[in-house]
Amino acid sequence: MGTYRNPEVMSGRVLELIRKYNVMERGQVELFFPGERTGVVRAMKRLEKNRQIYCNPYTGLVSSSEFAYSLKDEGTIGALWVLGDMMGKRQVEGHFLAQREEFPVRIVFFDSGEIYDILYVGAWDVKLVNGIYGKMRRPEGRHIVAIEDKELMGQIRIPDVVGFCLVRDCGEVEYYRKREENGGPRAGRGPAEGGPEAGWGYAGTSGGGGRD
C-alpha cells in the first residue's frame, strides 16, 4: 500500500523534481516516488492544469516549461532511466543534474558516502569522449556509463568505469559489469576496454516504463 501524502505536498515534490531535471518521461517521475504512483499521476495532472509544468502533446514528455522542453537533452533523459532504477535499489542520498561543461556526465549522485556520476555516450560521441578522458592526467570518480548500443562498450576508453547500462527506448535498463578472471561479474574499476566478449558481462535487466 502506498504512503498517503497531502496533494499539495506531493505536487510540490513532483514540481521540484521536474524543475531539477527540466525534461522527463512520465514514467521516470514515478520511479522517484516508489509506491506512490497514484499520487504522482494526480500531481502531474494538477500541475499541468495549473500550467506549472508543460506536457508536449506529441512526445508526452513533461518539462518545467515550454522553453525548457526546447532545450531537452536525450542523453540526460537516458541517464534518468538509470538513476530512477537506482532509486529503487540503493540508498541514494542525493542527486543532481551535471553542468553542461561536465559533458558527457549528465547526473551525479551520492550513495553510502561515495560519489558516482552517470555518463551518457551516444554513437556520435565516442571519439569526443575518448579525447576528453585521454587528456586527463588523473581521471577520478566512479563512472556508470549509459549507452544506446552495447557494441559501444568495445570502443569507449574511460577509466574507473563501474559498469555500463544499455538503455532501451521503453526505459528498460540492461546492466553490464566487469567479469572476474573466472568469468563471474564484478563491479570493475579500471579502463573500459572491450565489449562483453573482452571482459564485460551481462549483469541483469531492470526497469521499463516508457511513454503511455
PDB file of C-alpha atoms in Angstrom, residues 31-160:
ATOM      1  CA  LEU A  31      10.321   5.951 -10.311  1.00  0.00           C
ATOM      2  CA  PHE A  32      11.415   8.658  -7.884  1.00  0.00           C
ATOM      3  CA  PHE A  33       8.346   8.054  -5.714  1.00  0.00           C
ATOM      4  CA  PRO A  34       8.097   4.271  -5.283  1.00  0.00           C
ATOM      5  CA  GLY A  35       4.708   3.107  -4.041  1.00  0.00           C
ATOM      6  CA  GLU A  36       3.103   6.485  -4.741  1.00  0.00           C
ATOM      7  CA  ARG A  37       2.120   6.171  -8.393  1.00  0.00           C
ATOM      8  CA  THR A  38      -1.469   7.315  -7.919  1.00  0.00           C
ATOM      9  CA  GLY A  39      -0.369  10.431  -6.042  1.00  0.00           C
ATOM     10  CA  VAL A  40       2.272  11.233  -8.655  1.00  0.00           C
ATOM     11  CA  VAL A  41      -0.165  10.868 -11.562  1.00  0.00           C
ATOM     12  CA  ARG A  42      -2.672  13.136  -9.834  1.00  0.00           C
ATOM     13  CA  ALA A  43       0.056  15.648  -9.007  1.00  0.00           C
ATOM     14  CA  MET A  44       1.184  15.867 -12.641  1.00  0.00           C
ATOM     15  CA  LYS A  45      -2.406  16.362 -13.823  1.00  0.00           C
ATOM     16  CA  ARG A  46      -2.857  19.111 -11.252  1.00  0.00           C
ATOM     17  CA  LEU A  47       0.411  20.821 -12.184  1.00  0.00           C
ATOM     18  CA  GLU A  48      -0.418  20.638 -15.887  1.00  0.00           C
ATOM     19  CA  LYS A  49      -3.908  22.028 -15.297  1.00  0.00           C
ATOM     20  CA  ASN A  50      -2.397  24.935 -13.330  1.00  0.00           C
ATOM     21  CA  ARG A  51       0.188  25.435 -16.093  1.00  0.00           C
ATOM     22  CA  GLN A  52       3.051  24.860 -13.687  1.00  0.00           C
ATOM     23  CA  ILE A  53       4.513  22.222 -15.976  1.00  0.00           C
ATOM     24  CA  TYR A  54       4.398  21.738 -19.730  1.00  0.00           C
ATOM     25  CA  CYS A  55       3.430  18.451 -21.376  1.00  0.00           C
ATOM     26  CA  ASN A  56       4.350  18.059 -25.019  1.00  0.00           C
ATOM     27  CA  PRO A  57       1.284  16.693 -26.880  1.00  0.00           C
ATOM     28  CA  TYR A  58       3.405  14.711 -29.361  1.00  0.00           C
ATOM     29  CA  THR A  59       6.106  13.097 -27.213  1.00  0.00           C
ATOM     30  CA  GLY A  60       4.285  13.025 -23.876  1.00  0.00           C
ATOM     31  CA  LEU A  61       7.382  14.343 -22.134  1.00  0.00           C
ATOM     32  CA  VAL A  62       6.852  16.688 -19.193  1.00  0.00           C
ATOM     33  CA  SER A  63       9.048  19.715 -18.564  1.00  0.00           C
ATOM     34  CA  SER A  64       9.345  22.695 -16.265  1.00  0.00           C
ATOM     35  CA  SER A  65       8.311  24.995 -19.131  1.00  0.00           C
ATOM     36  CA  GLU A  66       7.866  25.037 -22.885  1.00  0.00           C
ATOM     37  CA  PHE A  67      11.225  26.790 -23.186  1.00  0.00           C
ATOM     38  CA  ALA A  68      12.919  24.097 -21.084  1.00  0.00           C
ATOM     39  CA  TYR A  69      11.425  21.478 -23.399  1.00  0.00           C
ATOM     40  CA  SER A  70      13.050  23.155 -26.398  1.00  0.00           C
ATOM     41  CA  LEU A  71      16.447  22.566 -24.734  1.00  0.00           C
ATOM     42  CA  LYS A  72      15.859  18.886 -23.913  1.00  0.00           C
ATOM     43  CA  ASP A  73      18.859  16.585 -23.944  1.00  0.00           C
ATOM     44  CA  GLU A  74      18.294  12.975 -24.965  1.00  0.00           C
ATOM     45  CA  GLY A  75      21.403  11.918 -23.063  1.00  0.00           C
ATOM     46  CA  THR A  76      20.006  13.269 -19.805  1.00  0.00           C
ATOM     47  CA  ILE A  77      16.683  11.531 -20.415  1.00  0.00           C
ATOM     48  CA  GLY A  78      18.575   8.268 -20.977  1.00  0.00           C
ATOM     49  CA  ALA A  79      20.626   8.760 -17.805  1.00  0.00           C
ATOM     50  CA  LEU A  80      17.454   9.441 -15.814  1.00  0.00           C
ATOM     51  CA  TRP A  81      16.214   5.909 -16.506  1.00  0.00           C
ATOM     52  CA  VAL A  82      19.383   4.628 -14.854  1.00  0.00           C
ATOM     53  CA  LEU A  83      19.089   6.949 -11.851  1.00  0.00           C
ATOM     54  CA  GLY A  84      15.398   6.151 -11.441  1.00  0.00           C
ATOM     55  CA  ASP A  85      16.191   2.445 -11.386  1.00  0.00           C
ATOM     56  CA  MET A  86      18.979   3.052  -8.839  1.00  0.00           C
ATOM     57  CA  MET A  87      16.498   4.863  -6.590  1.00  0.00           C
ATOM     58  CA  GLY A  88      14.591   1.618  -6.138  1.00  0.00           C
ATOM     59  CA  LYS A  89      17.684  -0.438  -5.329  1.00  0.00           C
ATOM     60  CA  ARG A  90      20.081   1.709  -3.315  1.00  0.00           C
ATOM     61  CA  GLN A  91      20.090   4.311  -0.574  1.00  0.00           C
ATOM     62  CA  VAL A  92      20.683   7.279  -2.866  1.00  0.00           C
ATOM     63  CA  GLU A  93      21.377  10.183  -0.515  1.00  0.00           C
ATOM     64  CA  GLY A  94      21.261  12.950  -3.086  1.00  0.00           C
ATOM     65  CA  HIS A  95      21.362  13.568  -6.823  1.00  0.00           C
ATOM     66  CA  PHE A  96      21.584  16.497  -9.197  1.00  0.00           C
ATOM     67  CA  LEU A  97      21.948  17.496 -12.831  1.00  0.00           C
ATOM     68  CA  ALA A  98      25.516  17.973 -14.041  1.00  0.00           C
ATOM     69  CA  GLN A  99      26.576  21.217 -15.693  1.00  0.00           C
ATOM     70  CA  ARG A 100      26.861  21.286 -19.484  1.00  0.00           C
ATOM     71  CA  GLU A 101      30.614  21.824 -19.145  1.00  0.00           C
ATOM     72  CA  GLU A 102      30.869  18.412 -17.480  1.00  0.00           C
ATOM     73  CA  PHE A 103      29.878  16.560 -20.697  1.00  0.00           C
ATOM     74  CA  PRO A 104      29.464  13.597 -21.080  1.00  0.00           C
ATOM     75  CA  VAL A 105      28.429  13.462 -17.401  1.00  0.00           C
ATOM     76  CA  ARG A 106      24.677  14.028 -17.103  1.00  0.00           C
ATOM     77  CA  ILE A 107      23.868  13.228 -13.467  1.00  0.00           C
ATOM     78  CA  VAL A 108      25.799  12.987 -10.189  1.00  0.00           C
ATOM     79  CA  PHE A 109      24.527  11.072  -7.162  1.00  0.00           C
ATOM     80  CA  PHE A 110      25.682  10.078  -3.672  1.00  0.00           C
ATOM     81  CA  ASP A 111      25.393   6.592  -2.226  1.00  0.00           C
ATOM     82  CA  SER A 112      26.817   5.473   1.146  1.00  0.00           C
ATOM     83  CA  GLY A 113      29.370   8.248   1.167  1.00  0.00           C
ATOM     84  CA  GLU A 114      30.555   7.519  -2.392  1.00  0.00           C
ATOM     85  CA  ILE A 115      30.139   9.911  -5.309  1.00  0.00           C
ATOM     86  CA  TYR A 116      29.042   8.437  -8.628  1.00  0.00           C
ATOM     87  CA  ASP A 117      28.301  10.016 -11.970  1.00  0.00           C
ATOM     88  CA  ILE A 118      26.149   8.774 -14.797  1.00  0.00           C
ATOM     89  CA  LEU A 119      27.558   9.469 -18.246  1.00  0.00           C
ATOM     90  CA  TYR A 120      25.659   9.112 -21.486  1.00  0.00           C
ATOM     91  CA  VAL A 121      27.657   8.234 -24.589  1.00  0.00           C
ATOM     92  CA  GLY A 122      25.907   8.092 -27.950  1.00  0.00           C
ATOM     93  CA  ALA A 123      27.373   6.578 -31.118  1.00  0.00           C
ATOM     94  CA  TRP A 124      28.448  10.002 -32.342  1.00  0.00           C
ATOM     95  CA  ASP A 125      30.066  10.928 -29.008  1.00  0.00           C
ATOM     96  CA  VAL A 126      32.673   8.163 -28.696  1.00  0.00           C
ATOM     97  CA  LYS A 127      35.588   9.915 -30.400  1.00  0.00           C
ATOM     98  CA  LEU A 128      34.990  13.156 -28.500  1.00  0.00           C
ATOM     99  CA  VAL A 129      34.575  11.365 -25.155  1.00  0.00           C
ATOM    100  CA  ASN A 130      37.739   9.308 -25.649  1.00  0.00           C
ATOM    101  CA  GLY A 131      39.608  12.513 -26.442  1.00  0.00           C
ATOM    102  CA  ILE A 132      38.310  14.231 -23.304  1.00  0.00           C
ATOM    103  CA  TYR A 133      39.285  11.412 -20.950  1.00  0.00           C
ATOM    104  CA  GLY A 134      42.521  10.727 -22.789  1.00  0.00           C
ATOM    105  CA  LYS A 135      43.739  14.226 -21.920  1.00  0.00           C
ATOM    106  CA  MET A 136      43.009  13.910 -18.205  1.00  0.00           C
ATOM    107  CA  ARG A 137      46.143  13.234 -16.171  1.00  0.00           C
ATOM    108  CA  ARG A 138      44.335  11.764 -13.174  1.00  0.00           C
ATOM    109  CA  PRO A 139      40.756  10.891 -14.110  1.00  0.00           C
ATOM    110  CA  GLU A 140      38.969  10.044 -10.865  1.00  0.00           C
ATOM    111  CA  GLY A 141      35.492   9.011  -9.877  1.00  0.00           C
ATOM    112  CA  ARG A 142      33.132   6.100 -10.149  1.00  0.00           C
ATOM    113  CA  HIS A 143      31.516   6.200 -13.567  1.00  0.00           C
ATOM    114  CA  ILE A 144      28.321   4.497 -14.718  1.00  0.00           C
ATOM    115  CA  VAL A 145      28.110   4.756 -18.496  1.00  0.00           C
ATOM    116  CA  ALA A 146      24.693   4.716 -20.179  1.00  0.00           C
ATOM    117  CA  ILE A 147      24.817   3.724 -23.848  1.00  0.00           C
ATOM    118  CA  GLU A 148      22.375   3.191 -26.723  1.00  0.00           C
ATOM    119  CA  ASP A 149      24.198   0.221 -28.289  1.00  0.00           C
ATOM    120  CA  LYS A 150      26.202  -2.427 -26.402  1.00  0.00           C
ATOM    121  CA  GLU A 151      28.750  -2.530 -29.214  1.00  0.00           C
ATOM    122  CA  LEU A 152      29.963   0.842 -27.938  1.00  0.00           C
ATOM    123  CA  MET A 153      31.461  -0.866 -24.877  1.00  0.00           C
ATOM    124  CA  GLY A 154      34.347  -2.029 -27.016  1.00  0.00           C
ATOM    125  CA  GLN A 155      35.040   1.499 -28.278  1.00  0.00           C
ATOM    126  CA  ILE A 156      34.792   3.662 -25.161  1.00  0.00           C
ATOM    127  CA  ARG A 157      38.020   4.452 -23.271  1.00  0.00           C
ATOM    128  CA  ILE A 158      37.081   5.805 -19.849  1.00  0.00           C
ATOM    129  CA  PRO A 159      38.980   4.877 -16.657  1.00  0.00           C
ATOM    130  CA  ASP A 160      37.202   3.950 -13.415  1.00  0.00           C
TER     131      ASP A 160
END
